[in-house]
XYZ file of C-alpha atoms in Angstrom:
588
model
C 85.889 137.738 197.592
C 85.840 135.174 200.344
C 83.983 131.913 200.264
C 83.580 131.953 204.051
C 81.680 135.252 203.871
C 79.867 134.959 200.567
C 79.141 131.218 200.650
C 78.752 130.605 204.388
C 75.637 128.485 203.838
C 76.881 126.541 200.716
C 78.974 123.876 202.353
C 77.661 121.019 200.206
C 78.044 123.049 197.007
C 81.636 123.931 197.871
C 82.424 120.283 198.615
C 80.971 119.236 195.233
C 82.823 122.005 193.374
C 86.218 121.031 194.771
C 85.550 117.412 193.834
C 84.741 118.452 190.261
C 87.968 120.478 190.158
C 90.024 117.412 191.038
C 88.104 115.417 188.418
C 88.905 118.101 185.821
C 92.613 117.852 186.671
C 92.452 114.073 186.269
C 90.783 114.553 182.888
C 93.635 116.823 181.783
C 96.096 114.163 182.929
C 94.343 111.598 180.708
C 94.553 114.068 177.820
C 98.314 114.528 178.242
C 98.803 110.772 178.549
C 96.964 110.116 175.308
C 98.874 112.963 173.659
C 102.165 111.315 174.691
C 101.001 108.021 173.224
C 100.029 109.718 169.971
C 103.449 111.395 169.733
C 105.123 108.064 170.449
C 103.013 106.226 167.864
C 103.762 108.933 165.321
C 107.500 108.618 166.017
C 107.278 104.840 165.640
C 105.411 105.248 162.384
C 108.092 107.610 161.074
C 110.821 105.160 162.067
C 109.022 102.307 160.284
C 108.739 104.557 157.254
C 112.453 105.368 157.422
C 113.345 101.688 157.797
C 111.212 100.828 154.774
C 112.642 103.462 152.438
C 116.221 103.889 153.683
C 118.588 102.090 151.261
C 120.569 99.181 152.504
C 124.257 99.517 153.237
C 125.441 97.754 150.078
C 123.475 100.229 147.953
C 125.427 103.124 149.462
C 128.876 101.788 148.609
C 128.899 102.801 144.936
C 128.232 106.235 143.436
C 124.581 107.183 143.618
C 122.482 109.628 141.685
C 122.218 113.011 143.362
C 118.455 112.656 143.516
C 118.818 109.314 145.296
C 121.371 110.781 147.696
C 119.026 113.681 148.419
C 116.167 111.288 149.062
C 118.386 109.234 151.371
C 119.352 112.391 153.277
C 115.697 113.416 153.497
C 114.809 109.996 154.908
C 117.619 110.338 157.462
C 116.317 113.753 158.495
C 112.875 112.187 158.866
C 114.411 109.764 161.372
C 115.687 112.778 163.320
C 112.186 114.258 163.233
C 110.885 111.021 164.748
C 113.427 111.398 167.524
C 112.120 114.861 168.352
C 108.575 113.571 168.696
C 109.918 110.920 171.047
C 111.554 113.705 173.057
C 108.194 115.508 173.283
C 106.484 112.347 174.515
C 109.218 111.619 177.044
C 109.296 115.166 178.474
C 105.513 115.384 178.716
C 105.506 112.087 180.598
C 108.349 112.876 182.989
C 107.450 116.529 183.649
C 103.767 117.274 183.047
C 102.213 113.918 183.869
C 104.355 113.491 186.968
C 103.406 116.960 188.229
C 99.713 116.325 187.522
C 99.788 113.078 189.496
C 101.547 114.766 192.416
C 99.112 117.700 192.373
C 96.052 115.431 192.310
C 97.348 113.417 195.240
C 98.088 116.562 197.261
C 94.704 118.114 196.484
C 92.828 114.984 197.485
C 94.635 114.859 200.818
C 94.088 118.564 201.554
C 90.440 118.425 200.519
C 89.854 115.377 202.701
C 91.402 117.205 205.669
C 89.309 120.359 205.150
C 86.118 118.359 204.747
C 86.879 116.401 207.915
C 87.456 119.639 209.866
C 84.257 121.144 208.498
C 82.265 118.033 209.334
C 83.622 117.962 212.868
C 82.743 121.645 213.463
C 79.294 121.226 212.003
C 78.708 118.189 214.198
C 79.671 120.171 217.296
C 77.236 122.941 216.364
C 74.506 120.410 215.671
C 75.032 118.774 219.063
C 74.894 122.140 220.805
C 71.649 122.976 219.030
C 70.212 119.648 220.059
C 71.167 120.314 223.678
C 69.566 123.743 223.427
C 66.385 122.265 222.039
C 66.298 119.688 224.812
C 66.844 122.332 227.508
C 64.096 124.447 226.023
C 61.649 121.555 226.045
C 62.502 120.773 229.676
C 61.941 124.411 230.594
C 58.612 124.485 228.777
C 57.485 121.306 230.546
C 58.555 122.578 233.965
C 56.835 125.904 233.322
C 53.517 124.206 232.490
C 53.730 121.944 235.505
C 54.516 124.939 237.767
C 51.534 126.873 236.407
C 49.238 123.870 236.919
C 50.528 123.283 240.471
C 49.977 126.962 241.311
C 46.491 126.815 239.877
C 45.647 123.696 241.932
C 46.965 125.399 245.071
C 44.767 128.426 244.518
C 41.700 126.246 243.980
C 42.428 124.195 247.109
C 42.963 127.331 249.164
C 39.618 128.722 248.023
C 37.744 125.469 248.682
C 36.379 125.527 252.277
C 35.559 121.855 252.228
C 39.224 120.791 252.002
C 41.274 120.223 255.108
C 44.225 122.343 256.017
C 46.535 119.408 255.334
C 45.253 119.094 251.794
C 45.771 122.785 251.197
C 49.306 122.626 252.590
C 50.080 119.702 250.315
C 48.989 121.684 247.274
C 51.042 124.645 248.382
C 54.184 122.524 248.791
C 53.642 120.936 245.362
C 53.270 124.360 243.761
C 56.458 125.541 245.439
C 58.408 122.490 244.217
C 57.171 122.856 240.661
C 57.996 126.526 240.699
C 61.575 125.742 241.807
C 61.925 123.077 239.099
C 60.715 125.550 236.525
C 63.261 128.075 237.693
C 66.073 125.473 237.439
C 65.005 124.473 233.923
C 64.889 128.119 232.998
C 68.417 128.692 234.219
C 69.655 125.559 232.434
C 67.978 126.688 229.227
C 69.519 130.126 229.561
C 73.000 128.694 230.093
C 72.673 126.318 227.123
C 71.364 129.116 224.961
C 74.364 131.246 225.825
C 76.777 128.407 225.007
C 75.029 127.628 221.736
C 75.035 131.243 220.638
C 78.722 131.500 221.435
C 79.483 128.308 219.494
C 77.294 129.344 216.584
C 78.947 132.747 216.400
C 82.403 131.222 216.360
C 81.189 128.668 213.814
C 79.955 131.178 211.235
C 82.388 133.969 211.932
C 85.714 132.241 212.603
C 85.910 128.445 212.259
C 83.940 127.798 209.063
C 85.346 130.856 207.207
C 88.813 129.442 207.881
C 87.833 126.081 206.483
C 86.174 127.739 203.482
C 89.312 129.778 202.936
C 91.410 126.589 202.904
C 89.122 125.082 200.260
C 89.242 128.315 198.278
C 93.056 128.384 198.392
C 93.108 124.743 197.333
C 90.903 125.413 194.308
C 92.878 128.487 193.303
C 96.080 126.458 193.580
C 94.582 123.868 191.233
C 93.653 126.542 188.697
C 97.076 128.208 188.869
C 98.911 124.909 188.512
C 96.749 123.993 185.543
C 97.741 127.272 183.901
C 101.434 126.533 184.514
C 101.067 122.984 183.205
C 99.590 124.281 179.958
C 102.560 126.611 179.554
C 105.019 123.828 180.328
C 103.433 121.631 177.667
C 103.893 124.394 175.123
C 107.487 125.046 176.234
C 108.321 121.342 175.909
C 107.038 121.253 172.347
C 108.568 124.612 171.471
C 112.002 123.453 172.700
C 112.305 120.970 169.836
C 111.326 123.473 167.155
C 114.944 124.567 166.478
C 115.992 120.970 165.899
C 112.916 120.292 163.755
C 113.710 123.413 161.713
C 117.282 122.186 161.382
C 116.011 118.849 160.066
C 113.773 120.643 157.584
C 116.707 122.821 156.524
C 118.691 119.620 155.992
C 115.972 118.338 153.662
C 116.052 121.634 151.769
C 119.850 121.427 151.502
C 119.561 117.874 150.222
C 117.088 119.075 147.588
C 119.451 121.876 146.559
C 122.257 119.335 146.081
C 120.370 117.564 143.280
C 122.156 118.021 139.949
C 120.220 116.750 136.946
C 123.218 117.127 134.616
C 125.411 115.003 136.857
C 122.727 112.327 137.057
C 122.390 112.296 133.286
C 126.145 111.897 132.903
C 126.131 109.109 135.495
C 123.494 107.256 133.481
C 125.803 107.430 130.471
C 128.774 106.133 132.438
C 126.766 103.364 134.050
C 124.951 101.969 131.032
C 127.221 102.819 128.089
C 127.921 99.554 126.220
C 130.710 100.723 123.918
C 129.088 99.417 120.775
C 128.814 101.702 117.765
C 125.395 102.241 116.203
C 124.688 100.055 113.134
C 125.454 101.556 109.737
C 123.137 102.066 106.829
C 121.400 98.975 105.503
C 122.585 98.354 101.939
C 120.126 98.268 99.098
C 119.473 94.764 97.910
C 119.142 94.916 94.138
C 117.366 91.767 93.083
C 118.086 92.429 89.414
C 121.808 92.046 89.955
C 122.877 88.485 89.055
C 124.146 86.414 91.972
C 127.494 84.732 91.964
C 127.618 80.965 91.704
C 124.027 81.006 90.571
C 122.736 81.942 94.043
C 119.534 83.920 93.610
C 118.694 84.071 97.297
C 118.170 87.682 98.428
C 120.725 89.078 100.835
C 119.261 89.279 104.313
C 119.642 92.410 106.366
C 122.230 92.209 109.170
C 120.480 91.280 112.401
C 120.436 93.677 115.324
C 122.798 92.444 117.990
C 120.728 91.856 121.138
C 122.131 88.731 122.723
C 125.280 90.387 124.069
C 123.890 93.732 125.202
C 123.329 92.678 128.774
C 122.950 95.474 131.232
C 121.459 97.777 128.564
C 117.995 98.183 127.049
C 117.362 94.576 126.066
C 118.418 93.313 129.496
C 115.832 95.391 131.321
C 113.168 92.878 130.371
C 114.944 90.236 132.431
C 115.017 92.273 135.627
C 112.327 92.034 138.265
C 110.570 95.209 139.196
C 111.712 96.826 142.416
C 111.304 99.951 144.461
C 112.837 103.335 143.967
C 116.285 102.060 144.939
C 115.872 99.161 142.540
C 115.552 101.647 139.699
C 118.534 103.721 140.799
C 120.485 100.771 142.232
C 124.210 100.372 142.634
C 126.650 99.180 140.017
C 126.688 95.779 141.653
C 123.076 95.257 140.729
C 123.700 96.499 137.213
C 126.416 93.921 136.728
C 124.446 91.085 138.265
C 124.102 89.472 134.835
C 127.840 88.776 134.592
C 128.527 85.221 135.644
C 131.834 84.729 133.839
C 135.072 85.451 135.622
C 136.521 87.408 132.706
C 133.288 89.403 132.252
C 133.222 88.470 128.575
C 129.424 88.399 128.608
C 129.295 92.151 129.335
C 129.398 94.963 126.803
C 132.949 96.213 126.134
C 132.668 99.453 128.066
C 130.999 97.772 131.046
C 133.546 94.954 130.916
C 136.368 97.489 131.027
C 134.836 99.190 134.068
C 134.419 95.884 135.888
C 137.995 94.828 135.184
C 139.284 98.236 136.320
C 137.213 97.919 139.482
C 138.728 94.504 140.196
C 142.216 95.902 139.610
C 141.554 98.674 142.116
C 140.195 96.192 144.667
C 143.179 93.884 144.301
C 145.544 96.886 144.489
C 144.001 98.000 147.771
C 144.273 94.508 149.235
C 147.864 94.280 148.025
C 148.782 97.540 149.761
C 147.206 96.309 152.989
C 148.925 92.939 152.811
C 152.271 94.575 152.060
C 151.891 96.907 155.050
C 151.070 93.897 157.227
C 154.189 92.106 155.997
C 156.289 95.194 156.777
C 154.909 95.160 160.301
C 155.901 91.500 160.694
C 159.383 92.272 159.378
C 159.766 95.103 161.858
C 158.547 92.860 164.676
C 161.105 90.252 163.629
C 163.868 92.889 163.750
C 162.766 93.875 167.258
C 162.765 90.236 168.387
C 166.208 89.694 166.872
C 167.561 92.803 168.640
C 165.963 91.856 171.974
C 165.193 88.128 172.205
C 163.552 88.631 175.604
C 160.563 90.183 173.834
C 159.857 87.115 171.713
C 161.185 84.409 169.455
C 162.008 85.696 165.933
C 161.266 82.247 164.483
C 157.633 82.558 165.610
C 157.156 85.265 162.956
C 158.526 83.121 160.114
C 155.292 81.214 159.535
C 153.245 84.376 159.417
C 155.705 85.996 157.037
C 155.563 82.969 154.773
C 151.768 83.089 154.683
C 151.874 86.826 153.998
C 154.289 86.358 151.097
C 152.050 83.680 149.632
C 149.039 85.949 149.832
C 150.994 88.801 148.221
C 152.134 86.507 145.406
C 148.582 85.333 144.868
C 147.324 88.911 144.712
C 150.052 89.850 142.236
C 149.122 86.923 140.031
C 145.495 87.949 140.145
C 146.439 91.542 139.379
C 148.471 90.488 136.353
C 145.576 88.386 135.102
C 143.167 91.332 135.283
C 145.759 93.599 133.684
C 146.017 91.165 130.802
C 142.236 91.316 130.429
C 142.441 95.106 130.410
C 145.116 94.877 127.691
C 142.730 92.830 125.581
C 139.923 95.353 126.032
C 142.231 98.297 125.265
C 143.655 96.475 122.290
C 140.208 96.254 120.740
C 139.960 100.087 120.790
C 136.367 100.063 122.086
C 134.494 102.751 123.960
C 135.782 105.755 122.076
C 138.786 106.099 124.366
C 141.344 103.403 123.443
C 144.608 103.645 121.588
C 142.793 103.617 118.307
C 140.739 106.689 119.118
C 143.576 109.149 119.676
C 147.111 109.764 120.804
C 148.404 108.769 124.237
C 147.843 111.040 127.179
C 150.591 112.674 129.162
C 152.110 111.017 132.229
C 150.513 113.710 134.401
C 147.062 112.738 133.169
C 147.921 109.117 133.866
C 149.051 109.964 137.375
C 145.949 112.073 138.082
C 143.701 109.257 136.944
C 145.597 106.771 139.061
C 145.296 109.068 142.104
C 141.551 109.158 141.701
C 141.452 105.363 141.394
C 143.473 104.795 144.551
C 141.698 107.394 146.672
C 138.192 106.304 145.619
C 138.311 102.740 144.266
C 134.592 102.607 143.553
C 134.141 105.939 141.822
C 135.019 105.893 138.084
C 133.855 108.121 135.295
C 134.332 106.346 131.980
C 131.924 108.405 129.936
C 134.671 110.337 128.138
C 138.062 109.430 126.770
C 140.115 106.900 128.733
C 143.623 107.021 127.177
C 145.451 103.765 126.994
C 148.586 105.363 128.282
C 146.768 105.996 131.573
C 145.939 102.347 131.964
C 149.426 101.301 130.859
C 151.230 103.612 133.275
C 148.799 102.653 136.025
C 149.412 98.986 135.378
C 153.181 99.374 135.131
C 153.505 101.415 138.312
C 151.453 98.908 140.297
C 152.762 95.577 139.106
C 156.406 96.193 138.229
C 157.556 98.927 140.573
C 155.386 100.298 143.376
C 153.842 97.010 144.525
C 157.133 95.083 144.503
C 158.841 97.775 146.560
C 155.941 99.072 148.652
C 157.311 97.313 151.713
C 160.425 99.539 151.536
C 158.981 102.793 150.273
C 158.302 105.730 152.589
C 154.594 105.237 151.848
C 154.514 102.218 154.141
C 155.325 104.417 157.135
C 157.889 101.885 158.414
C 161.128 103.003 156.835
C 163.611 100.932 154.860
C 163.789 97.282 155.825
C 166.811 95.168 154.875
C 165.349 91.878 156.058
C 163.386 89.815 153.594
C 162.294 86.274 153.113
C 163.034 84.081 150.127
C 160.458 84.680 147.473
C 159.361 88.032 148.832
C 161.035 89.960 145.942
C 161.606 93.036 148.042
C 164.338 95.447 147.045
C 165.089 99.134 147.166
C 163.752 101.394 144.451
C 163.652 105.164 144.056
C 160.434 106.993 144.833
C 159.753 107.804 141.157
C 158.259 105.800 138.291
C 159.077 105.866 134.621
C 156.579 105.534 131.787
C 157.071 104.166 128.285
C 158.388 107.526 126.994
C 161.094 107.720 129.668
C 159.368 110.522 131.585
C 159.386 110.407 135.376
C 156.397 111.005 137.642
C 155.552 110.540 141.316
C 154.268 107.216 142.548
C 150.640 106.859 143.568
C 149.527 107.735 147.144
C 148.318 105.194 149.643
C 144.569 104.516 149.654
C 142.323 105.979 152.338
C 141.367 103.292 154.852
C 139.349 105.431 157.291
C 138.974 108.808 158.970
C 140.075 110.246 162.306
C 139.576 113.293 164.517
C 142.318 115.020 166.500
C 141.524 115.095 170.214
C 144.665 117.060 171.125
C 146.830 119.701 169.460
C 150.051 118.338 167.979
C 152.987 120.351 166.619
C 154.873 118.331 164.048
C 158.453 119.489 164.466
C 160.327 116.308 163.538
C 160.853 115.136 159.981
C 157.936 113.129 158.614
C 155.451 114.332 161.253
C 152.510 116.627 160.540
C 150.883 119.260 162.752
C 147.171 119.126 163.501
C 144.636 121.208 165.399
C 142.245 119.926 168.014
C 139.034 118.636 166.406
C 140.551 118.551 162.890
C 139.200 115.791 160.604
C 141.858 113.788 158.716
C 142.000 110.775 156.418
C 143.823 107.661 157.679
C 146.093 106.077 155.058
C 148.195 103.751 157.226
C 147.611 102.180 160.642
C 149.955 102.157 163.608
C 152.575 99.425 163.064
C 153.445 99.182 166.747
C 155.609 102.292 167.022
C 152.815 104.619 168.238
C 152.507 106.637 165.000
C 149.669 106.687 162.436
C 149.948 108.085 158.943
C 147.210 110.563 157.944
C 146.363 112.910 155.109
C 144.530 116.223 155.189
C 141.122 116.328 153.531
C 141.387 119.828 152.099
C 144.865 119.559 150.562
C 147.282 116.807 149.567
C 149.478 116.886 152.677
C 150.273 113.778 154.677
C 152.497 112.778 157.579
C 152.661 110.921 160.880
C 150.795 111.857 164.071
C 150.712 110.147 167.497
C 148.105 107.395 167.589
C 147.047 108.376 171.120
C 146.207 111.903 169.908
C 143.439 110.807 167.504
C 140.155 108.901 167.411
C 139.912 106.637 164.364
C 136.942 105.260 162.447
C 138.049 102.651 159.898
C 136.107 101.525 156.869
C 134.466 98.113 156.928
C 136.891 96.532 154.480
C 139.907 97.560 156.588
């Protein structure tokens, strides 16, 4: 199948067809461009949706319901889905659209060249045909004039009345016309031969070559269009694994929903600590009243004014979205405006006081570690005065001691509040509800408080001995000696300032029954990832594998070592700071 052979006389049709082919390719380019815009608009719409429904940062700080966490994870996966649609739009633009534009430009240039060559060849053939027609007309004219001249000569020769001169004149004229006719005939024959040669080359060689170029150009357009369709599919298919992974993440988030845990969390969050009212006594009107008082005894009123944060307080809240219903504890305690939380229900008040104690404890540990660092810096300056003036640290140490003293005072004040709440025996878990727990239970509860300050479960029994041992170990022993304990990561320091109250203590605590237990661990202040392998051979160091995730419990104090703890088991030690990448929490 060759256009030059089959369509030798369809030059205009071929020119129109190739133009339509380029127009079709441009139309496909517009389609891909609009498709990219649709994908981009869809991605933007998904991101707006994610921004609207993703909870704010402060709502993620406290424990959330598993359903809310699953929804938050699903929203995050939706953001990843939006990113994949952006990838589709970007790849279609940079690959398919760019190739379409390049192909259209190339086809237009090649088509213009082929059409110009075809027009030039056709013009040459047309000029040759015109020359042939002109030569033929000249030959025809000369032939008629020669015939007429010959006829006039014969008439003159037959006429006896004409002179010999007149006859000779007619003979000469006939001879001249005959010669002119012969020249025109030869010229016509030569032009005919040239035209036939040019026409043969035109239809057998030149134009078939031009037609073949146009045919190759059109077939190239069709083949490239086929490849572009496949590339578009490959671009979209390349993101399917990631999209499936996002969908699997949503399914995993759905599987993590635990309705029993959520129900228990509702109890822990909204339990007031009040006991249900007893039976209403029968008011016998026939019984005589003392002191002549015949007024009937009124039924005890239902206590509603102090149950803030429970059923009666829900009428005061404004309606919100889904995260307003399952909001954080901070929103639930938004009614408390008093510093001692006396306007809260007993159980909620106890939780708020315990939360404040944990917050102050964390700050106290951080401030103590900072003071230890200043003390160590002062020792270095005293040993090598060229590094700095030791007296320049005195002001900072004084400020640090004042902050520590202020935190201790605040901690004691909250502990006194907790004593008052425990002394009332409210919430089904005080001293009045049962015997004291063991020191191990107290230590386990304290470990959970230190490691996760914002995650408490007060729905069950909360033995007073736990709170007492927790309070004693923080205020009287561990906090006063934390600057010298091995937990600080600095080692023993014999330098102290007046009023700092630092002294050496053993690494064990003692409860009210005289039993000994380990002191509480340092709180987690961030996470880190090992970027190199480290073999902990020296005392106090800990080995780690490349890429291992660890919890950070104490920052580098200037000696190049950071204290970390494994996530899977309770093992901690020091690793080189340059061997890890840290990500600290916001409050650190």
